[in-house]
XYZ file of C-alpha atoms in Angstrom:
663
model
C -70.021 -7.730 20.555
C -69.201 -7.360 16.841
C -65.888 -9.074 16.191
C -65.389 -7.318 12.856
C -65.925 -3.893 14.356
C -63.784 -4.405 17.468
C -61.021 -6.909 16.710
C -58.664 -5.340 19.293
C -61.022 -6.111 22.163
C -61.128 -9.799 21.305
C -57.308 -9.928 21.194
C -56.984 -8.075 24.457
C -59.153 -10.701 26.021
C -57.174 -13.566 24.585
C -53.711 -12.106 25.342
C -54.553 -10.807 28.780
C -54.047 -7.192 27.651
C -50.472 -7.906 26.390
C -48.633 -4.935 24.887
C -48.424 -5.019 21.074
C -45.055 -5.891 19.583
C -45.831 -3.635 16.614
C -47.866 -0.449 17.086
C -48.499 1.857 14.125
C -50.204 5.217 14.579
C -51.222 7.417 11.641
C -48.479 6.058 9.378
C -48.195 7.884 6.077
C -45.824 7.271 3.209
C -45.343 9.639 0.296
C -43.205 8.933 -2.744
C -41.773 11.766 -4.796
C -41.319 11.415 -8.529
C -39.805 14.656 -9.721
C -42.192 17.424 -8.726
C -45.032 14.979 -8.184
C -45.813 13.656 -4.692
C -47.859 10.453 -4.392
C -49.138 9.391 -0.986
C -49.310 5.606 -0.880
C -50.295 5.041 2.775
C -52.939 7.313 4.241
C -52.693 7.348 8.023
C -52.629 3.632 8.862
C -52.988 2.667 12.524
C -52.912 -0.910 13.756
C -51.428 -3.161 16.450
C -49.780 -6.537 16.007
C -49.476 -8.655 19.124
C -46.782 -11.238 19.954
C -47.621 -14.697 18.633
C -50.231 -13.568 16.117
C -50.568 -14.989 12.611
C -51.709 -11.996 10.561
C -52.406 -11.846 6.850
C -52.189 -8.414 5.240
C -54.175 -8.742 2.064
C -54.836 -6.441 -0.849
C -54.690 -6.105 -4.583
C -51.581 -5.061 -6.430
C -50.899 -1.374 -5.765
C -52.955 -1.306 -2.593
C -49.934 -0.418 -0.443
C -49.513 -3.753 1.356
C -45.881 -4.248 0.259
C -45.064 -0.674 1.244
C -46.605 -1.368 4.642
C -44.521 -4.533 5.010
C -41.347 -2.617 4.121
C -42.153 -0.044 6.795
C -42.903 -2.715 9.405
C -39.692 -4.571 8.492
C -37.687 -1.325 8.693
C -36.598 -1.628 5.088
C -38.125 1.817 4.593
C -39.203 4.619 6.876
C -42.587 6.422 7.015
C -43.007 10.003 5.893
C -44.895 10.700 9.107
C -46.546 8.885 11.981
C -45.409 6.784 14.914
C -44.014 3.259 14.793
C -43.272 1.590 18.107
C -41.648 -1.833 18.130
C -41.745 -3.723 21.403
C -42.569 -0.468 23.156
C -39.776 1.627 21.585
C -40.219 4.347 18.963
C -38.321 3.247 15.851
C -39.704 5.393 13.036
C -36.811 7.844 13.356
C -33.959 5.302 13.643
C -30.984 5.870 11.379
C -29.899 3.303 8.783
C -27.663 1.359 11.167
C -30.296 1.390 13.914
C -32.869 -0.089 11.544
C -30.344 -2.688 10.367
C -29.640 -3.772 13.945
C -33.326 -4.133 14.722
C -33.950 -6.101 11.524
C -31.087 -8.399 12.492
C -32.406 -9.001 16.015
C -36.154 -9.101 15.464
C -37.174 -9.866 11.899
C -36.882 -12.671 9.441
C -37.825 -12.087 5.802
C -39.348 -14.571 3.388
C -39.588 -13.188 -0.145
C -41.704 -14.266 -3.081
C -38.621 -14.568 -5.336
C -36.606 -16.138 -2.483
C -33.775 -13.591 -2.891
C -31.063 -16.179 -2.372
C -27.495 -15.364 -3.376
C -26.647 -17.450 -6.418
C -22.949 -17.661 -5.501
C -23.658 -19.099 -2.044
C -24.685 -22.608 -1.078
C -27.868 -23.276 0.874
C -25.794 -23.235 4.073
C -24.073 -20.011 3.068
C -27.392 -18.287 2.401
C -28.853 -19.405 5.711
C -25.842 -18.395 7.814
C -25.700 -14.870 6.345
C -27.788 -13.115 9.065
C -25.604 -14.677 11.754
C -22.486 -13.315 10.048
C -23.730 -9.785 10.659
C -24.799 -10.726 14.184
C -21.196 -11.671 14.996
C -21.837 -15.364 15.621
C -18.646 -17.473 15.393
C -18.335 -19.435 12.173
C -18.500 -22.881 13.773
C -21.678 -22.053 15.670
C -23.478 -20.470 12.767
C -22.590 -23.347 10.438
C -23.928 -25.775 13.012
C -27.156 -23.787 13.414
C -27.613 -23.287 9.650
C -27.230 -26.998 8.976
C -29.571 -27.859 11.810
C -32.257 -25.504 10.466
C -31.926 -26.849 6.927
C -32.067 -30.418 8.165
C -35.146 -29.619 10.222
C -36.795 -28.225 7.075
C -36.003 -31.375 5.101
C -32.916 -30.098 3.273
C -30.283 -32.095 5.105
C -29.048 -33.559 1.825
C -28.958 -30.178 0.065
C -26.637 -28.282 2.404
C -23.969 -27.612 -0.234
C -26.309 -27.107 -3.172
C -26.564 -23.696 -4.765
C -29.957 -22.102 -5.516
C -29.779 -23.108 -9.174
C -29.644 -26.735 -8.020
C -32.790 -26.471 -5.883
C -36.473 -26.457 -6.767
C -38.695 -23.475 -6.004
C -40.093 -25.106 -2.874
C -36.600 -26.001 -1.653
C -35.375 -22.459 -2.255
C -38.265 -21.086 -0.218
C -37.373 -23.453 2.595
C -33.835 -22.085 2.496
C -35.363 -18.608 2.711
C -37.398 -19.685 5.766
C -34.301 -21.149 7.418
C -32.488 -17.863 6.775
C -35.380 -15.959 8.391
C -34.997 -18.116 11.517
C -31.204 -17.897 11.725
C -31.114 -15.038 14.247
C -34.308 -16.108 15.990
C -36.860 -14.427 13.750
C -39.293 -13.377 16.475
C -41.306 -11.665 13.741
C -41.497 -13.378 10.345
C -42.415 -11.144 7.411
C -43.502 -13.305 4.494
C -44.078 -11.414 1.255
C -46.163 -13.577 -1.084
C -44.244 -16.696 0.055
C -46.348 -19.002 -2.146
C -46.645 -16.710 -5.146
C -43.903 -18.385 -7.185
C -44.679 -21.958 -6.063
C -46.911 -24.721 -7.309
C -49.865 -25.676 -5.139
C -48.086 -28.561 -3.397
C -44.973 -26.530 -2.551
C -47.195 -23.633 -1.533
C -49.146 -25.846 0.876
C -45.861 -27.092 2.377
C -44.645 -23.531 2.934
C -47.926 -22.557 4.595
C -47.683 -25.611 6.832
C -44.192 -24.475 7.870
C -45.534 -21.014 8.697
C -48.257 -22.562 10.883
C -45.633 -24.616 12.685
C -43.499 -21.532 13.263
C -46.503 -19.669 14.638
C -47.232 -22.589 16.947
C -43.640 -22.282 18.202
C -44.233 -18.667 19.207
C -43.162 -16.720 16.117
C -45.262 -13.732 15.107
C -46.175 -14.172 11.444
C -47.072 -11.338 9.078
C -48.144 -12.734 5.740
C -48.450 -10.392 2.739
C -50.676 -11.854 0.035
C -53.320 -11.077 -2.528
C -54.628 -14.675 -2.477
C -57.828 -15.055 -0.455
C -57.273 -18.786 0.062
C -53.807 -18.159 1.501
C -55.035 -15.281 3.660
C -57.856 -17.452 4.990
C -55.304 -19.666 6.731
C -54.223 -16.812 9.000
C -55.798 -16.152 12.396
C -56.270 -12.484 11.590
C -56.824 -10.773 8.238
C -56.098 -7.109 7.590
C -57.275 -5.871 4.219
C -55.597 -2.873 2.584
C -57.139 -0.848 -0.200
C -55.815 2.379 -1.670
C -53.374 2.788 1.197
C -55.952 2.424 3.983
C -57.080 -0.396 6.252
C -60.601 -1.259 5.154
C -61.011 -4.454 7.147
C -59.395 -5.987 10.220
C -60.962 -9.195 11.424
C -59.966 -12.047 13.703
C -60.749 -15.576 12.574
C -59.202 -17.479 15.449
C -58.928 -15.855 18.871
C -57.370 -18.866 20.614
C -54.213 -17.965 22.558
C -50.828 -19.178 21.243
C -49.856 -22.612 22.603
C -46.474 -21.350 23.838
C -45.057 -18.101 25.137
C -44.569 -15.815 22.103
C -40.977 -15.178 21.075
C -39.555 -11.726 21.620
C -36.383 -10.310 20.114
C -33.239 -10.335 22.213
C -31.866 -6.821 21.977
C -28.434 -5.890 23.385
C -28.178 -2.974 25.755
C -25.667 -1.138 23.537
C -25.153 -0.913 19.818
C -22.266 -3.210 18.779
C -19.252 -1.573 17.176
C -17.105 -2.686 14.271
C -14.773 -5.524 15.248
C -11.868 -7.402 13.692
C -14.320 -10.266 13.255
C -16.318 -8.139 10.823
C -13.179 -7.397 8.824
C -12.243 -11.069 8.564
C -15.739 -11.976 7.431
C -15.714 -9.128 4.914
C -12.448 -10.429 3.478
C -13.820 -13.961 3.269
C -16.981 -12.798 1.478
C -14.929 -10.548 -0.796
C -12.691 -13.414 -1.904
C -15.719 -15.593 -2.506
C -17.356 -12.874 -4.632
C -14.176 -12.425 -6.668
C -13.841 -16.164 -7.161
C -17.392 -16.361 -8.490
C -16.482 -14.046 -11.398
C -12.977 -15.244 -12.046
C -12.454 -13.933 -15.587
C -13.402 -10.365 -14.711
C -11.256 -10.540 -11.603
C -8.249 -11.701 -13.631
C -8.707 -8.906 -16.179
C -8.916 -6.362 -13.367
C -5.839 -7.887 -11.739
C -3.930 -7.475 -14.991
C -3.996 -3.671 -14.794
C -2.645 -3.673 -11.229
C -0.034 -6.323 -12.055
C 1.295 -4.314 -15.000
C 1.377 -1.109 -12.958
C 3.200 -2.622 -9.979
C 5.614 -4.612 -12.142
C 6.412 -1.416 -14.070
C 7.163 0.492 -10.873
C 9.435 -2.244 -9.530
C 11.277 -2.900 -12.786
C 11.654 0.716 -13.920
C 12.896 1.963 -10.565
C 15.369 -0.935 -10.316
C 16.634 -0.312 -13.847
C 16.749 3.439 -13.227
C 18.696 3.011 -10.000
C 21.015 0.587 -11.783
C 21.712 3.118 -14.511
C 22.294 5.806 -11.890
C 24.704 3.574 -9.984
C 26.550 2.717 -13.197
C 27.054 6.392 -14.053
C 28.012 7.164 -10.478
C 30.524 4.333 -10.366
C 32.171 5.607 -13.526
C 32.444 9.110 -12.129
C 33.605 7.771 -8.772
C 36.343 5.926 -10.614
C 37.659 9.367 -11.507
C 37.455 10.387 -7.843
C 34.453 11.892 -6.139
C 36.523 13.585 -3.428
C 38.874 15.407 -5.772
C 39.644 18.965 -6.730
C 41.378 19.404 -10.091
C 43.523 22.512 -10.472
C 44.420 23.426 -14.031
C 45.936 26.485 -15.632
C 43.315 28.487 -17.393
C 42.974 32.237 -17.858
C 43.024 34.516 -20.961
C 46.314 35.922 -22.305
C 48.538 33.742 -20.132
C 52.122 33.063 -21.123
C 52.661 29.678 -22.708
C 55.942 27.752 -22.772
C 56.224 25.153 -25.528
C 52.458 24.911 -25.690
C 52.043 24.619 -21.913
C 50.354 27.363 -19.932
C 53.047 28.617 -17.587
C 51.118 28.810 -14.362
C 51.308 25.769 -12.083
C 54.488 24.287 -10.645
C 55.178 21.321 -8.392
C 55.837 23.683 -5.488
C 52.179 24.723 -5.641
C 51.219 21.156 -4.801
C 53.621 21.170 -1.847
C 51.971 24.365 -0.545
C 48.474 22.961 -0.994
C 49.459 19.898 1.057
C 49.808 22.170 4.091
C 46.122 23.175 3.987
C 43.598 21.515 6.355
C 41.310 18.793 4.938
C 43.849 17.997 2.197
C 44.886 14.344 2.131
C 47.088 14.555 -0.964
C 48.109 17.077 -3.625
C 49.493 15.404 -6.744
C 51.063 17.370 -9.626
C 50.737 15.722 -13.031
C 52.160 16.228 -16.502
C 50.641 13.863 -19.096
C 52.059 13.587 -22.581
C 52.358 11.276 -25.547
C 55.451 9.090 -26.082
C 56.578 6.171 -28.202
C 57.315 2.980 -26.283
C 59.600 0.265 -27.606
C 60.151 -3.281 -26.368
C 62.393 -5.347 -28.591
C 61.209 -4.735 -32.120
C 57.681 -3.663 -31.034
C 56.762 0.050 -30.983
C 53.657 1.486 -29.390
C 52.368 5.068 -28.946
C 50.722 5.755 -25.598
C 50.353 8.315 -22.839
C 52.870 8.894 -20.068
C 51.824 10.649 -16.872
C 54.663 12.157 -14.882
C 53.426 12.397 -11.309
C 54.321 11.798 -7.651
C 54.075 8.905 -5.195
C 50.641 9.757 -3.665
C 48.947 9.309 -7.067
C 47.407 5.819 -6.333
C 45.946 7.162 -3.086
C 44.497 10.299 -4.629
C 43.000 8.489 -7.613
C 41.966 5.419 -5.611
C 43.835 3.321 -8.163
C 46.005 0.631 -6.553
C 48.830 -1.370 -8.105
C 47.936 -4.897 -9.184
C 51.481 -6.266 -9.288
C 54.796 -4.870 -8.153
C 55.011 -1.416 -6.571
C 54.407 2.235 -7.383
C 57.415 4.565 -7.267
C 58.194 6.357 -4.010
C 59.058 9.900 -2.940
C 62.720 8.926 -3.028
C 62.347 7.812 -6.651
C 60.971 11.275 -7.423
C 63.828 13.000 -5.591
C 66.453 10.797 -7.241
C 65.071 11.180 -10.793
C 64.733 7.376 -10.934
C 64.049 5.939 -14.434
C 61.233 3.631 -13.314
C 57.757 3.095 -14.758
C 54.394 1.606 -13.784
C 52.291 0.470 -16.747
C 48.542 0.139 -17.334
C 46.739 -3.017 -18.423
C 46.302 -1.954 -22.054
C 50.029 -1.137 -22.365
C 50.801 -4.520 -20.840
C 48.713 -6.337 -23.420
C 50.234 -4.434 -26.334
C 53.877 -4.613 -25.263
C 53.877 -8.070 -23.751
C 51.294 -10.083 -25.700
C 52.993 -13.363 -24.827
C 51.866 -12.945 -21.212
C 55.332 -12.747 -19.751
C 55.976 -10.912 -16.503
C 57.216 -7.381 -17.388
C 58.276 -6.413 -13.860
C 62.033 -5.865 -13.812
C 62.302 -5.571 -17.601
C 63.267 -2.372 -19.425
C 61.231 -0.436 -21.916
C 62.291 2.546 -24.038
C 60.298 5.755 -23.679
C 61.361 8.067 -26.505
C 64.533 5.904 -26.614
C 65.227 6.454 -22.899
C 65.328 3.217 -20.861
C 62.901 2.870 -17.937
C 62.563 -0.179 -15.702
C 59.018 -1.540 -15.154
C 58.399 -1.847 -11.407
C 54.612 -2.269 -11.308
C 51.319 -2.899 -13.129
C 48.156 -0.897 -12.350
C 44.788 -2.572 -11.716
C 42.234 -2.372 -14.557
C 40.389 0.947 -14.560
C 38.240 0.809 -17.695
C 36.996 3.665 -19.816
C 36.120 7.193 -18.748
C 32.504 8.407 -19.096
C 33.519 9.961 -22.437
C 35.094 6.741 -23.716
C 38.859 7.204 -23.192
C 40.833 4.111 -22.162
C 42.298 4.837 -18.712
C 44.449 1.697 -18.822
C 46.381 2.883 -21.887
C 48.990 4.800 -19.846
C 52.424 4.646 -18.197
C 53.317 6.402 -14.930
C 56.821 7.733 -14.242
C 58.241 9.959 -11.469
C 57.447 13.645 -12.012
C 61.055 14.734 -11.869
C 62.235 12.107 -14.341
C 59.432 12.683 -16.793
C 59.644 16.473 -16.852
C 63.433 16.490 -17.202
C 64.175 13.559 -19.480
C 60.907 13.113 -21.441
C 59.176 16.488 -21.704
C 61.755 19.096 -20.735
C 59.232 21.130 -18.727
C 59.135 22.832 -15.326
C 55.392 23.646 -15.369
C 52.724 20.997 -14.632
C 49.399 20.610 -16.390
C 47.284 19.488 -13.429
C 47.318 19.319 -9.660
C 44.926 16.682 -8.271
C 43.828 17.359 -4.693
C 42.267 14.658 -2.521
C 40.144 16.008 0.337
C 39.551 14.131 3.562
C 35.971 15.303 4.274
C 33.812 15.604 1.155
C 31.192 17.601 3.068
C 33.794 20.381 3.398
C 35.038 20.194 -0.169
C 33.603 23.606 -1.091
C 35.445 25.270 1.802
C 38.668 23.522 0.825
C 38.204 24.657 -2.774
C 38.000 28.285 -1.630
C 41.102 27.880 0.563
C 43.050 26.469 -2.387
C 41.911 29.382 -4.540
C 43.038 31.928 -1.957
C 46.404 30.179 -1.534
C 47.181 30.064 -5.252
C 46.079 33.651 -5.769
C 48.474 34.696 -2.999
C 51.282 32.684 -4.618
C 50.574 33.709 -8.223
C 49.345 37.277 -7.561
C 46.523 36.529 -10.011
C 43.735 34.029 -10.654
C 45.534 32.257 -13.483
C 44.095 28.859 -12.797
C 40.785 26.931 -12.733
C 39.502 24.591 -10.024
C 37.028 21.878 -10.896
C 35.048 20.244 -8.104
C 34.444 16.575 -8.928
C 31.774 16.347 -6.224
C 29.697 18.929 -8.073
C 30.063 16.923 -11.281
C 28.764 13.838 -9.471
C 25.919 15.824 -7.929
C 24.914 17.074 -11.370
C 25.096 13.570 -12.827
C 23.063 12.159 -9.934
C 20.487 14.919 -10.272
C 20.145 14.240 -13.985
C 19.878 10.503 -13.427
C 17.408 11.012 -10.587
C 15.262 13.080 -12.925
C 15.300 10.239 -15.435
C 14.445 7.762 -12.666
C 11.544 9.951 -11.548
C 10.393 10.112 -15.156
C 10.460 6.328 -15.413
C 8.716 6.016 -12.070
C 6.062 8.504 -13.168
C 5.341 6.492 -16.280
C 5.020 3.376 -14.117
C 2.823 5.247 -11.637
C 0.525 6.265 -14.487
C 0.180 2.574 -15.328
C -0.767 1.920 -11.717
C -3.245 4.811 -11.794
C -4.868 3.401 -14.926
C -5.103 0.039 -13.176
C -6.760 1.744 -10.188
C -9.309 3.419 -12.442
C -10.016 -0.013 -13.907
C -10.615 -1.352 -10.399
C -13.052 1.467 -9.634
C -14.871 0.915 -12.925
C -15.224 -2.811 -12.330
C -16.369 -2.259 -8.750
C -19.006 0.238 -9.890
C -20.252 -2.319 -12.404
C -20.222 -4.934 -9.663
C -22.320 -2.734 -7.385
C -24.842 -2.217 -10.187
C -25.006 -5.928 -10.949
C -25.303 -6.914 -7.293
C -27.801 -4.301 -6.146
C -30.367 -6.939 -5.192
C -27.701 -8.868 -3.278
C -26.912 -5.693 -1.329
C -30.613 -5.324 -0.535
C -30.788 -8.921 0.699
C -27.750 -8.418 2.907
C -29.268 -5.259 4.362
C -32.582 -7.013 4.940
C -30.765 -9.709 6.906
C -29.051 -7.161 9.146
C -26.003 -5.804 7.341
C -25.147 -2.274 8.430
C -23.689 0.382 6.134
C -20.233 -0.339 7.541
C -20.604 -4.054 6.732
C -21.465 -3.303 3.100
C -18.770 -0.630 2.851
C -16.169 -2.993 4.283
C -17.147 -5.901 2.068
C -16.937 -3.989 -1.200
C -13.811 -2.146 -0.125
C -12.322 -5.508 0.820
C -13.001 -6.758 -2.693
C -11.081 -3.830 -4.196
C -8.282 -4.277 -1.654
C -8.128 -8.007 -2.348
C -7.744 -7.348 -6.080
C -5.051 -4.725 -5.566
C -3.208 -6.686 -2.869
C -3.124 -9.853 -4.944
C -2.238 -7.837 -8.046
C 0.474 -6.085 -6.036
C 2.044 -9.363 -4.929
C 1.995 -10.814 -8.445
C 3.217 -7.493 -9.858
C 6.137 -7.387 -7.427
C 7.112 -10.935 -8.385
C 6.834 -10.099 -12.092
C 8.780 -6.853 -11.653
C 11.579 -8.647 -9.827
C 11.651 -11.295 -12.546
C 11.956 -8.626 -15.256
C 14.678 -6.882 -13.265
C 16.579 -10.152 -12.818
C 16.290 -10.811 -16.553
C 17.803 -7.404 -17.341
C 20.608 -8.101 -14.890
C 21.162 -11.554 -16.349
C 21.811 -10.007 -19.755
C 24.352 -7.575 -18.329
C 22.216 -4.477 -17.836
C 22.896 -2.487 -14.646
C 20.091 -2.992 -12.119
C 19.781 -2.456 -8.383
C 17.663 -4.749 -6.214
C 16.475 -2.802 -3.172
C 13.466 -3.237 -0.877
C 12.298 0.381 -1.035
C 10.850 0.312 -4.607
C 9.259 -3.068 -3.911
C 7.568 -1.844 -0.727
C 6.630 1.418 -2.434
C 5.011 -0.387 -5.361
C 3.132 -2.808 -3.121
C 1.788 -0.155 -0.767
C 0.851 2.018 -3.744
C -1.205 -0.916 -5.023
C -2.776 -1.301 -1.572
C -3.528 2.423 -1.418
C -4.962 2.235 -4.943
C -7.442 -0.410 -3.795
C -8.337 1.641 -0.730
C -8.759 4.847 -2.714
C -10.451 3.600 -5.864
C -12.536 1.011 -4.047
C -14.011 3.497 -1.597
C -16.334 5.300 -4.000
C -18.047 2.124 -5.306
C -18.172 0.725 -1.766
C -19.762 3.888 -0.466
C -22.273 3.828 -3.306
C -23.207 0.287 -2.269
C -23.448 1.207 1.420
C -25.672 4.206 0.686
C -28.287 2.158 -1.167
C -31.762 2.131 0.335
C -32.648 -1.489 1.202
C -36.138 -1.316 -0.265
C -34.821 0.198 -3.509
C -32.025 -2.355 -3.716
C -34.436 -5.263 -3.226
C -36.633 -3.945 -6.024
C -33.710 -3.889 -8.500
C -33.833 -6.302 -11.384
C-alpha cells in the first residue's frame, strides 16, 4: 500500500476507524475586491482526526492561513461543507462560531497577539472570562498554566517585559485556558530565535502527547518535519498529504465539551465588561481625562444653570408674592369718568362691604393712599399715608412687628391712630426709641402710634414698601384727605384656583351697583403666572445652553470611542478569537463609554453643586433641588449609552479575521 497515495487508510487503521474531528468537503473561499473575485481555496477536502499532529505547509500566498482561519471559524467558506465533531458548522452565525472557538480551539499566533495593557495572567485568563468561569477559578488556572510553562515568576509582567519565547508561552497558556482540544498554531516559531523556537515545538509535542489535536501552519520544512502528518498547500489546493508517524496517541484524544444550549447574556458578563472597560480607560489615562472634561462641563452647567435659574425664578416669585398672589385689585378706570379733586369718582367703601358678601372672598379692603408731611419734635418727613381698614394685614399678608394694627371699632370711631413702616421709624426715630404710644403730626393733625409693621422691602419696580403710615379709613378720608371715594379695593380670595370665577362675580356685582363698567380689576395671580412663564422660559434657555454643552461632550465621547475602536482593532480580533461574542464586544465598548459618562456625571454634579453653593455664598438667589441633579446625571448616563452605542456596534460587527490582520 502506498502511504502517500492513501494516507486516510493508514489513519483509519491506527485510530480504529475513529470519526474525524474536522471534516472538510469541497471547501472554496472567494475574496471580492471591488468587481474582481479571487478564489483562494479551490475545493479543498480533508479530514483531521482527534489526537493528530498535522502540519499544513505552503509558501506565502498558498492559502494555508486562509484554510486555518476557516478551520478555526475566524472566517467562513464561500461554499462547501465543514463538519466539526460530526456537526455542520460552515453556516453558523457569528455568535455560534464564537462559542465553538471558545469551547474547542486554542490559537497560537506568530506575533503572539497579546494585549499590551494586560499582564501575563490577564492575557491567559481572557478566554475563561468569555466562558463565564468565576474570577477566582480562572486566576488559579491561569497561574497554574503559566507556572507549568515556566513562567511562574512572570505572572504579573506585561508583554513588553517578556522575551519573544516567553510571550509565545503566554500565548500557548491562553490557548489551553478553556481546554484547547484543537490547537491552531500559525507560524508559532516564525518570530523566535532557534532556541526559543525549539522550546515552543517541544511544548507542542508535549501537548499532542497529552491528547490535544495540533494543527501547525508553517512554511518551514524543518518545522513541518516534526509533525506526524504533513499537508502541503499550493495555489489553494492540497497537493500532498502524507503521514510520517502512524503510531496511535498515547492517551485518549481530548474532545471539546459543548453545552447542550447556547448560553445567554448574564449579569456576570456585564460585571466583567465593566471591569475590562475601567482597565482599558486606565491604560490611556490622559485621553480619558480629556474626554471626561467635556461631560463634566456639560453636567456641571446643567446643575448650576438650572439651580441659578430656579433661584432667580423664586426670587421674582417671592417679590410678587409679597404683593399678594391671591389678590384682586379693583381700581377706578374708564374714559370720561367724573373726577373729584383729582380722584376718579367711582369706588366707595360700601363697595368693599358688598364684595365681602360674595363667596370665596376672605377680605375686601378699601384703600386711599396719599402723601403727607409727618412731624416729630423738630423733625419733618414727607411720606405716604394709606387710609384703610382693619383686615389690611390679613389681605396683604403683612403682619405687625410691634404693637397692634387698628381695629374695626377704630375705623367706626374715627380714631386718630397710626401704624408706621420700618423706613418711617428709622427717619422719625433715629435714636432707636420705642415710638409706640407717642404722637406724631400728620399734616399738623396728631395721631398716636400704636404699631410698627414688619419689614417688607422694595416692590419689583423699586418702590420702598416700608416708607408708609397706615391710618383708619374713616379718619384719613375725613381729616387728612377730605374724600369719600377710595382709590383701590384689595380683595383676598380664599381659593386661588377659583380666582377667575371670583373676579367675574366681582365685576358683575360692581356693574349692578354702578350701572356701568367704570372700574378695572387686576388679577395678581395672572401677573405671577406671566412672571413665572417668562422666568421659566429663561430657565429653559439656560438649560438648553447647558444641554448643548452636554451634547458636545457626548459627541466627544463618540469620537474618542471611534478612535479607540480603530486603534484596538487587533485587540478586538484577539478577543473574538478567544471566544468573545458580538454581545461581549458590544457590552465592553459600551461600558467604556458609560464609565466615562457616569464618572464625568458624578464629578460634574459635584462641580455644579460647588458652583451653585459659591453663587449662594455671595448672595445670589439659588435653589438646591434633587431634580436638576438627577436629570443632569441621567442625561450623562444616557449620553454614554447613546453616543457609545455606534462605536461599540462598529467594534462588535468587525470580522475576526479582518480585525486580526489589522496593523
